[in-house]
Coordinates of C-alpha atoms and ligand atoms in Angstrom, one line a residue:
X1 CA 28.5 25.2 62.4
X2 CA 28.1 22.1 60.8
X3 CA 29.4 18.6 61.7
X4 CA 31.5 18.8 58.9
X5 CA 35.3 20.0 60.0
X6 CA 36.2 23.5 59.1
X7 CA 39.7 24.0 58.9
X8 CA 39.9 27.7 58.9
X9 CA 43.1 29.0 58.8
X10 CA 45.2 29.5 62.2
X11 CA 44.4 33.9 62.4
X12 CA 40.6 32.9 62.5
X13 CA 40.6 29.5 63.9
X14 CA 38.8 29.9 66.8
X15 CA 35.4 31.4 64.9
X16 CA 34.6 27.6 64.5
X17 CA 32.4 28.1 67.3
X18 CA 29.7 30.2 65.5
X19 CA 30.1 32.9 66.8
X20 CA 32.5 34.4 68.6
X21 CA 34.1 39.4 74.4
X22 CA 33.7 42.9 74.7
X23 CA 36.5 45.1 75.7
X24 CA 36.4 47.2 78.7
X25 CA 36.3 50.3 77.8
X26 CA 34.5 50.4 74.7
X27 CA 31.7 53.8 73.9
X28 CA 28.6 52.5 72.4
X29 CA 26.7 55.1 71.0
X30 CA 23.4 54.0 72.0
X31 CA 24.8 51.9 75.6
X32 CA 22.6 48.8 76.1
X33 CA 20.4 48.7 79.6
X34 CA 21.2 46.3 82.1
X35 CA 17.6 45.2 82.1
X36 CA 18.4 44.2 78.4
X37 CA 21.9 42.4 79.6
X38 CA 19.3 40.5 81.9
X39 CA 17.1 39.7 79.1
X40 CA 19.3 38.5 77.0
X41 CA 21.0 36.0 79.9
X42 CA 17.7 34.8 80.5
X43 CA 17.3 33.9 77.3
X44 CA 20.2 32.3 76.6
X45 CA 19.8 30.1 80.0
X46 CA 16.8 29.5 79.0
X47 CA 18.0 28.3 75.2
X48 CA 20.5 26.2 76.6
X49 CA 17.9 24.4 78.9
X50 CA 16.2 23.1 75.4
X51 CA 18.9 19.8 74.6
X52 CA 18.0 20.9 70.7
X53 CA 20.8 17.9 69.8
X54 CA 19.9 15.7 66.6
X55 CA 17.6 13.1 67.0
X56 CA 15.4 14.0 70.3
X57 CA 12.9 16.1 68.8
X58 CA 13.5 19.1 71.1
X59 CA 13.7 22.0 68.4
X60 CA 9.8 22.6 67.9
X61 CA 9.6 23.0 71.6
X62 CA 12.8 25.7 71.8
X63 CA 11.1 27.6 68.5
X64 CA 7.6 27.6 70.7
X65 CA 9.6 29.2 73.4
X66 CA 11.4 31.5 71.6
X67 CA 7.6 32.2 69.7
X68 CA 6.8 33.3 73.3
X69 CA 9.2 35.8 73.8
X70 CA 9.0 37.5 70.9
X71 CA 5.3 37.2 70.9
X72 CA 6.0 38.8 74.7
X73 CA 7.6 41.4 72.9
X74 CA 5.7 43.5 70.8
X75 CA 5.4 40.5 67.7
X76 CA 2.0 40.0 66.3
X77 CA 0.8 36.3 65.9
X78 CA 1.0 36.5 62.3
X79 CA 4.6 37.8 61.8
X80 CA 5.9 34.4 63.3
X81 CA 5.9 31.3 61.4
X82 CA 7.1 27.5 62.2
X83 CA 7.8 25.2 59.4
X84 CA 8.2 22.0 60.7
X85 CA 11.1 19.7 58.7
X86 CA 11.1 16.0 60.1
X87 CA 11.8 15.9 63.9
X88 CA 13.2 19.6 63.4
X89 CA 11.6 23.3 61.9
X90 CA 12.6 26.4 61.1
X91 CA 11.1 29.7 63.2
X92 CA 10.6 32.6 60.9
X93 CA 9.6 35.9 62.7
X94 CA 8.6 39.4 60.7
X95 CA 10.0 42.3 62.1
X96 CA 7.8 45.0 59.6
X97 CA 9.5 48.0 57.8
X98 CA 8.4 51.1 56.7
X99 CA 8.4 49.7 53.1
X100 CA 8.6 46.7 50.5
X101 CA 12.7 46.9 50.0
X102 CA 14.3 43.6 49.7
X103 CA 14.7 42.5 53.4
X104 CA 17.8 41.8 55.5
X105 CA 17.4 38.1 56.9
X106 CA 18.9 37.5 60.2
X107 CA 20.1 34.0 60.3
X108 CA 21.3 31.6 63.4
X109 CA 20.6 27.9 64.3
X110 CA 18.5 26.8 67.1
X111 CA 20.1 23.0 67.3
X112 CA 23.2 22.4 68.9
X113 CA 25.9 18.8 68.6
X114 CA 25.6 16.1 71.3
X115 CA 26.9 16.8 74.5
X116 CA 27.6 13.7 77.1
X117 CA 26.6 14.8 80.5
X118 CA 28.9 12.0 81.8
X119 CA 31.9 13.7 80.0
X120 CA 31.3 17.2 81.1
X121 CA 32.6 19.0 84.4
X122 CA 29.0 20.6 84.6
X123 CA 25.6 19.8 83.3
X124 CA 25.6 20.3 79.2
X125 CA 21.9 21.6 79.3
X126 CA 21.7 23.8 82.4
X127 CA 23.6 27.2 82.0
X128 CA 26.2 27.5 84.7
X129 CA 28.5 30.5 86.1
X130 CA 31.4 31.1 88.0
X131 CA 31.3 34.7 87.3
X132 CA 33.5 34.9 84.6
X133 CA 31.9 32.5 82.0
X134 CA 28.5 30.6 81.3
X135 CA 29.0 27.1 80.3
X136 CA 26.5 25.1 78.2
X137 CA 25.8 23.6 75.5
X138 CA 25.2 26.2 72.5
X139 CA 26.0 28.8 74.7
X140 CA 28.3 29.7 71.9
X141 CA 27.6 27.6 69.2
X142 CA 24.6 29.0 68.1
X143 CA 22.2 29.9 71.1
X144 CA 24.6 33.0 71.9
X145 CA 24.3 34.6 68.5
X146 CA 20.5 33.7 68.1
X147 CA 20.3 35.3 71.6
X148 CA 21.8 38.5 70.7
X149 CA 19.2 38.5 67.7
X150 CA 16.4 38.0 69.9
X151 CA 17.2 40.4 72.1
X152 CA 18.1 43.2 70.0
X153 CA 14.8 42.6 68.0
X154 CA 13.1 42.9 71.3
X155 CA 14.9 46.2 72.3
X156 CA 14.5 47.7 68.6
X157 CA 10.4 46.8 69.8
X158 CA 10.3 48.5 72.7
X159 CA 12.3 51.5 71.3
X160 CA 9.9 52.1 68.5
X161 CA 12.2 51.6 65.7
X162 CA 10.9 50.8 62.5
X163 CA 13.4 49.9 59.7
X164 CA 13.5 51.0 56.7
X165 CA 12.3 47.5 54.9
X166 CA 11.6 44.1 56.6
X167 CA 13.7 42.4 58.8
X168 CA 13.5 38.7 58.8
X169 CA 14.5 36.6 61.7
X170 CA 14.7 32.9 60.4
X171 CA 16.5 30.2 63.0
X172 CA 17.3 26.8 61.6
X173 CA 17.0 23.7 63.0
X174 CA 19.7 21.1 61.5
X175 CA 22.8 23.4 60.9
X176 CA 25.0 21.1 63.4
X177 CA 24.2 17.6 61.1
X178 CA 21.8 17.7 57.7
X179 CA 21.4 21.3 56.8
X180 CA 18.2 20.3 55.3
X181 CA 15.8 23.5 57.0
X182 CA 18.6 25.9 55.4
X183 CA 18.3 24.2 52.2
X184 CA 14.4 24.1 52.5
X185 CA 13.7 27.4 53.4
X186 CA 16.3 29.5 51.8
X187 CA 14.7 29.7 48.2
X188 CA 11.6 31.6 49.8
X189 CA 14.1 34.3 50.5
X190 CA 15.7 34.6 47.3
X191 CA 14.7 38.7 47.0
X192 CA 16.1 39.3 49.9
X193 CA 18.9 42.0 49.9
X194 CA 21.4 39.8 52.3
X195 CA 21.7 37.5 55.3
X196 CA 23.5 38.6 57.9
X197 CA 24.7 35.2 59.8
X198 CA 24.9 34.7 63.8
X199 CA 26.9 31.9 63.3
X200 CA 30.1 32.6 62.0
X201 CA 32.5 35.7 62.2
X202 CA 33.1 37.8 65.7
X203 CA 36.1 39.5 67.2
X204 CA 39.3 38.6 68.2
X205 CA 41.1 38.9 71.3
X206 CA 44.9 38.8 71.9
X207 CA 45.4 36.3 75.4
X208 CA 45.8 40.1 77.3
X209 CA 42.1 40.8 76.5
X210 CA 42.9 43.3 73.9
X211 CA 40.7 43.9 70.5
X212 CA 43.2 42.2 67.6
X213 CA 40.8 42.4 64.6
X214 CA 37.3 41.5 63.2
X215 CA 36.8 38.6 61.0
X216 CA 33.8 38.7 58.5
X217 CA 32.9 35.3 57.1
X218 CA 31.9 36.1 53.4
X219 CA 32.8 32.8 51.8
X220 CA 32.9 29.0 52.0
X221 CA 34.9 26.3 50.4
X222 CA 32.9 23.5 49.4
X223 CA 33.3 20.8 51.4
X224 CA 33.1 16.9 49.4
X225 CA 34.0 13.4 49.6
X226 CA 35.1 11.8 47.0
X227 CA 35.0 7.5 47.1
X228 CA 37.4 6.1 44.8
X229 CA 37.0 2.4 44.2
X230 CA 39.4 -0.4 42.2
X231 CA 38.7 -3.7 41.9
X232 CA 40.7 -6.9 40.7
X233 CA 39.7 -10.5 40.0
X234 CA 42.4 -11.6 42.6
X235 CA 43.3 -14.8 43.2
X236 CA 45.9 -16.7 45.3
X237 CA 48.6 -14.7 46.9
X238 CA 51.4 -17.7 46.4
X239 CA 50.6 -17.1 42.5
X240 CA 51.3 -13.2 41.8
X241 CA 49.5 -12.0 38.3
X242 CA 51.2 -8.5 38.0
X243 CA 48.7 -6.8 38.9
X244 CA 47.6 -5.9 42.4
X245 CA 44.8 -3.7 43.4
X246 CA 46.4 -2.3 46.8
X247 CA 49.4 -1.3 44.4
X248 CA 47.6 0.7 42.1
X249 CA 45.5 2.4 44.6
X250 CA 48.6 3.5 46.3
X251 CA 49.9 4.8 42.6
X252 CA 46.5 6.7 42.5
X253 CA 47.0 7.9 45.5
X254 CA 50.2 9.1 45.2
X255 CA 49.4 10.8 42.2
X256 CA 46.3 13.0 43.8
X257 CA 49.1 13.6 46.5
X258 CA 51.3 15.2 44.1
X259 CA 48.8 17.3 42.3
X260 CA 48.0 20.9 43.1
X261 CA 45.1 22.4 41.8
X262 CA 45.3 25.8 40.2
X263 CA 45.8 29.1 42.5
X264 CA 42.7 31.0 42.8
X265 CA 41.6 34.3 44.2
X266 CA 38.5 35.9 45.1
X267 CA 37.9 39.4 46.3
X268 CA 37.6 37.7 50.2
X269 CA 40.9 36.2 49.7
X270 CA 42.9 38.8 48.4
X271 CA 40.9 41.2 51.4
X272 CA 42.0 38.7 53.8
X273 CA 45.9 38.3 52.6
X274 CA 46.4 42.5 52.7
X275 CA 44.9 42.7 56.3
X276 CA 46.2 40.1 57.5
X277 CA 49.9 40.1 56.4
X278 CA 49.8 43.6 58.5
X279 CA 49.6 41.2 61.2
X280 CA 51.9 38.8 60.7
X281 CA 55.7 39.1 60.9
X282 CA 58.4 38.1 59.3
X283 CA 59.0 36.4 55.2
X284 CA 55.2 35.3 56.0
X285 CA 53.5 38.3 56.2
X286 CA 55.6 39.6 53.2
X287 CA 54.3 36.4 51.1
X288 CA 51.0 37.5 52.1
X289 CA 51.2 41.4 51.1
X290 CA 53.1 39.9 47.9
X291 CA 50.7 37.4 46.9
X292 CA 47.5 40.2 47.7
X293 CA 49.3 42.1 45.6
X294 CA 50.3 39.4 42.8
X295 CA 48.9 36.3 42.9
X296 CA 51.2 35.1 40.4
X297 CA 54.0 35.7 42.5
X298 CA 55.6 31.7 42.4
X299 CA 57.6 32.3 45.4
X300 CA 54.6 34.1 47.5
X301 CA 52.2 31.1 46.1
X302 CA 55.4 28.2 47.2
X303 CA 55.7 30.2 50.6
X304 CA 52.2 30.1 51.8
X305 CA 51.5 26.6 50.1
X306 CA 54.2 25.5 53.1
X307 CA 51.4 26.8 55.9
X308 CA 48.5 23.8 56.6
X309 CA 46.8 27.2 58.1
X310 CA 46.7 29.0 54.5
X311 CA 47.1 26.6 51.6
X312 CA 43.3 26.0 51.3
X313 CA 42.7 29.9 51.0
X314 CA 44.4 29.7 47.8
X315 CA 43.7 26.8 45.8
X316 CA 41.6 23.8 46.4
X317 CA 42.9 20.9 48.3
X318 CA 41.9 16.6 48.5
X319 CA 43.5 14.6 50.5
X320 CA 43.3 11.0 51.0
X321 CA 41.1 10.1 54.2
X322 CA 40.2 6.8 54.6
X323 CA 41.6 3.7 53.1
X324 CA 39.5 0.2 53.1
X325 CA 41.3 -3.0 50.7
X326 CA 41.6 -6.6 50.3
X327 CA 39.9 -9.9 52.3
X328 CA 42.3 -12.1 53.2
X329 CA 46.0 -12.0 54.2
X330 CA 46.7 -15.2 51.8
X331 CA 44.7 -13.7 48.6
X332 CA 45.0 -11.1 46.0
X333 CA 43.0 -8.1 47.1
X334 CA 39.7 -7.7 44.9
X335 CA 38.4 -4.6 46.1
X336 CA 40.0 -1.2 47.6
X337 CA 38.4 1.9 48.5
X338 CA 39.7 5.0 49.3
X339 CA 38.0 8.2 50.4
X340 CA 39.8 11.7 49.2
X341 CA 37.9 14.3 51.2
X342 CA 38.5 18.1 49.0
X343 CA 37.7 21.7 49.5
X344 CA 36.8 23.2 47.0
X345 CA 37.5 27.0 45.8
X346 CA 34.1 28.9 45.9
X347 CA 32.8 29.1 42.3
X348 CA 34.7 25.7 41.1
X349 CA 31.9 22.5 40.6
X350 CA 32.3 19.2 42.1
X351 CA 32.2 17.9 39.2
X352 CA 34.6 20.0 37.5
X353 CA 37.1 17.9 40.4
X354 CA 35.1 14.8 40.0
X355 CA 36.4 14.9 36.9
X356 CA 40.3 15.6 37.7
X357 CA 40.1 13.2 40.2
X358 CA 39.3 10.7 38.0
X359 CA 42.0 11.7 35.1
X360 CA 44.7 11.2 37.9
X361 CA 43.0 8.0 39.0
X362 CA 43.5 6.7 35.3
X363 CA 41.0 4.2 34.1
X364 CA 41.4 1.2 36.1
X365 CA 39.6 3.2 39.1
X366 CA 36.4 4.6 39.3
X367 CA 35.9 7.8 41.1
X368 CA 32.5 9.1 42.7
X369 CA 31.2 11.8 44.9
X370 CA 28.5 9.5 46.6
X371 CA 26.7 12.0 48.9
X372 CA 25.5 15.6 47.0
X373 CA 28.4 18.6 47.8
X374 CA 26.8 22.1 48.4
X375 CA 28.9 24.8 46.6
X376 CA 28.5 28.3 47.0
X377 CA 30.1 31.5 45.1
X378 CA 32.0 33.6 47.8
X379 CA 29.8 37.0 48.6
X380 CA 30.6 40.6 47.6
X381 CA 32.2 42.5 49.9
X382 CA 29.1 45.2 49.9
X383 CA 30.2 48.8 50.8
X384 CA 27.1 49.4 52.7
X385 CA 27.6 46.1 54.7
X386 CA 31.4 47.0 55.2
X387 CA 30.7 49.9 56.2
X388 CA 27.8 49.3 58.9
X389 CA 30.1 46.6 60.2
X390 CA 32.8 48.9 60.7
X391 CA 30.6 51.2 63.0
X392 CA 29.4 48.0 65.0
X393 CA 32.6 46.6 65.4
X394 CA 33.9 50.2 66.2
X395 CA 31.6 50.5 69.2
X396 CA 33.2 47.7 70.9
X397 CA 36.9 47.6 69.9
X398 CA 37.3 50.9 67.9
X399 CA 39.4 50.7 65.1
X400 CA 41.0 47.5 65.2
X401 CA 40.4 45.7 61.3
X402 CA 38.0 44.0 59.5
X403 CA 39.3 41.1 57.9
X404 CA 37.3 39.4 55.5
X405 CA 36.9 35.4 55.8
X406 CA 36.6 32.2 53.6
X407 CA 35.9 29.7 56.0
X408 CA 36.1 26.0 55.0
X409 CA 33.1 25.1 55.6
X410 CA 30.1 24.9 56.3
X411 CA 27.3 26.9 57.7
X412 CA 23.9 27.2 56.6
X413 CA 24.8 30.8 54.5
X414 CA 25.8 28.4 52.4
X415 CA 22.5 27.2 51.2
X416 CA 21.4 31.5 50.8
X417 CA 24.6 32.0 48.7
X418 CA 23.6 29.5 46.4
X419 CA 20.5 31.3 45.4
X420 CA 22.3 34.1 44.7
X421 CA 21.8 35.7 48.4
X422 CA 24.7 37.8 49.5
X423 CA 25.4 36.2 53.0
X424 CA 27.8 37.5 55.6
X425 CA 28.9 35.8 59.1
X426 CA 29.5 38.6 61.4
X427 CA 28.5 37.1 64.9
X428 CA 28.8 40.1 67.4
X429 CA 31.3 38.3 70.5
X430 CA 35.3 39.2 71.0
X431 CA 36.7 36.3 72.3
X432 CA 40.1 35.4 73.1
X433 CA 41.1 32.1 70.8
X434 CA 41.2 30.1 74.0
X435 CA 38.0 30.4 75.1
X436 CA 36.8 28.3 72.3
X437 CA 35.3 24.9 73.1
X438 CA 32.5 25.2 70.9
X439 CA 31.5 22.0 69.8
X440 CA 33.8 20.1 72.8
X441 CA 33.8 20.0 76.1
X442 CA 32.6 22.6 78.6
X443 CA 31.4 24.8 76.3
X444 CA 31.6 28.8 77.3
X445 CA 31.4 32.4 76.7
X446 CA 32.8 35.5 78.6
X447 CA 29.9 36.8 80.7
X448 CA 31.4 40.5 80.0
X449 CA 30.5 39.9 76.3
X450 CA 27.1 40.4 76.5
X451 CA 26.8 44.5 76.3
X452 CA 29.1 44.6 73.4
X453 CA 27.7 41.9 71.2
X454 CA 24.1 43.7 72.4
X455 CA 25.5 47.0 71.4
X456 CA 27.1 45.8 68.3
X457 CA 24.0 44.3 67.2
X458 CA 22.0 47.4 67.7
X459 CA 24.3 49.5 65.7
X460 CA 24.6 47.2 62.8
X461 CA 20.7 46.6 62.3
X462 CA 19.9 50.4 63.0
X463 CA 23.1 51.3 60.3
X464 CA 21.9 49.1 57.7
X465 CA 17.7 50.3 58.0
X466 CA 18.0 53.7 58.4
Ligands
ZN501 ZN1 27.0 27.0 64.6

């Protein structure tokens, strides 16, 4: 997940981390060895052991390691590719089909945020157990998910399988700050039929450790911040002239406040309002079925506008961030800047609310969007894709939904959706919301997680190349 702060709403908050603990009890079809359980925490011990954070120039030696292991693993020298980027690269590794169909691309992230070892209970980079959890940094967020990719490659090896058409496994190396090996390499994959993300989506579990749904990240708001700047000649502040530029920036202000962009709807959002108001009580979940049903409905649109957790899932939303004005407490200010940080609807340009902005801001402010946003149209909710999903989730928690997700914002599908990729975050942990600390402090997963994410895995690549 990126830097950037997703604010997904409250029923999927927790899949932040990337990706997301097997139930007890669950019937894989194909039931994962413990030899590949083994693998697969070796691996990620090993992943965590590589301080991949920004800046230290540890990714080319993690993507040489994980070269190794796949290598190690039945892939030929040729199939696997580094493309350096800066301090950072991407790994690309070719796992061959039986023909030239557009390939699925397997997507995770090999870099993780900064983690101060002073600040943590544990070491960051050394995985750690107490028997219930492993704690690291990226032992979630994303080393987990690119783990359970790894591994199930490796398994798929050793079991013979060949898919039906190329299977792509390409790990980034900036998703946590710049984004920039997404945004390089993604174009080379433009045929490909989708991406099927590590780092977003997963499985939810209530705090009793039972399966409550399955979220499936299939869209992104676009995240942007917009600077909006007015300035004034000023002059003493014993001698008033009328006009003040702290005044009218709070006008401005106000008046952003006060708008509210048009409702929208997108096939995700309407998906997600029908499941999930089948899990929410009350004249909440009944604004929810009646807005999935109408999304005209004024009184469904005022009831969920009311919720901070679901506002942004229909309509796009600024809000005033920063605010930086005048020099001197005896003068007139001459400059005020104000920062109005929006998330935008899938499908709607920046500029498009560059340009809104700047018609509330009225002409005595200048509005700008200084640093490039990165939109991206929300992804079809494929049939085939559904439906594979539904077996994989149904071999660890069987029957429990599938919700569909727009998430804030932003992982690197973002950069595949915008050349037209269908891209689909559906990491393959069930976690309960309060094991989250992706990103924070003491970072963990469930140790019991591993078979079913392994499992679910399997079932979902074998589904989907057969
Ligand atoms: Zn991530």
């Amino acid at each position: 997940m990126s830097h950037t702060t997703k604010l997904l709403p409250a029923l999927a908050a927790f899949f932040l981390a990337g990706c997301m603990t097997a139930p007890a009890g669950a019937a894989p079809q194909r039931a994962v060895s413990q030899a590949d359980v083994d693998k697969a925490t070796e691996i990620l011990g090993a992943s965590v052991a590589f301080d991949t954070v920004a800046g230290r120039g540890r990714v080319p030696a993690y993507a040489d390691y994980l070269a190794g292991v796949l290598k190690a693993g039945g892939f030929a020298d040729e199939d696997i590719e580094l493309v350096p980027l800066g301090e950072t690269a991407t790994l690309i590794a070719t796992y061959h089909g039986k023909s030239a169909e557009a390939p699925i691309v397997l997507n995770a992230h090999m870099d993780v945020v900064e983690a101060n070892p002073a600040d943590w209970v544990r070491d960051p980079f050394r995985m750690e157990t107490d028997g219930t959890y492993y704690y690291g940094r990226g032992v979630l967020d994303d080393k987990y998910g690119l783990t359970m990719l790894v591994t199930t490659l490796l398994r798929l090896k050793r079991e013979g399988f060949v898919p039906s058409h190329d299977l792509i496994l390409v790990l980034t190396g900036d998703e946590e700050t710049t984004q920039k090996t997404a945004e390089a390499i993604a174009p080379r994959f433009r045929d490909a039929r989708f991406v099927l993300n590590a780092d977003a989506g997963g499985g939810t579990l209530g705090e009793d450790g039972t399966p409550h749904y399955y979220s499936l990240q299939a869209g992104e708001k676009t995240y942007a911040d917009y600077e909006i700047v007015i300035t004034n000649p000023g002059g003493h502040s014993s001698r008033p002239t009328g006009s003040n530029a702290i005044v009218d920036m709070a006008g401005v202000i106000e008046r952003i406040a006060a708008y509210e962009f048009p409702v929208q709807t997108s096939e995700v959002t309407l998906g997600y309002f029908r499941e999930s108001a089948k899990q929410t009580p009350g004249d909440l979940g009944e604004a929810m079925a009646k807005f999935a049903a109408d999304p005209s409905d004024a009184d469904a649109v005022a009831r969920l506008s009311k919720e901070p957790e679901y506002i942004g899932q229909i309509r796009t939303t600024c809000v005033a961030t920063l605010i930086d004005g005048g020099h001197a407490q005896n003068a007139l200010p001459q400059h005020v800047s104000a920062n109005v940080n929006c998330r935008i609807f899938p499908g709607v340009s920046p500029d498009s609310i560059l340009q809104k902005l700047q018609e509330l801001a009225g002409p005595g402010a200048t509005v700008s969007l200084p640093l490039a946003a990165h939109s991206s149209d929300a992804s079809p909710l494929d049939p085939t894709l559904m439906a594979a999903v539904r077996k994989a989730v149904d071999v660890e928690a069987p029957g429990v939904p599938v919700i569909p997700n727009m998430s804030a914002g932003a992982t690197d599908s973002l950069f595949f959706r915008a050349q037209g990729i269908p891209s689909y975050g559906v990491c393959g942990i069930f976690m309960k919301p309060s094991d989250d600390f992706s990103h924070g402090l003491n970072e963990r997963v469930p140790v019991a997680s591993i078979p079913g994410a392994l499992n679910y895995w399997h079932t979902l690549l074998t589904e989907l190349s057969k």
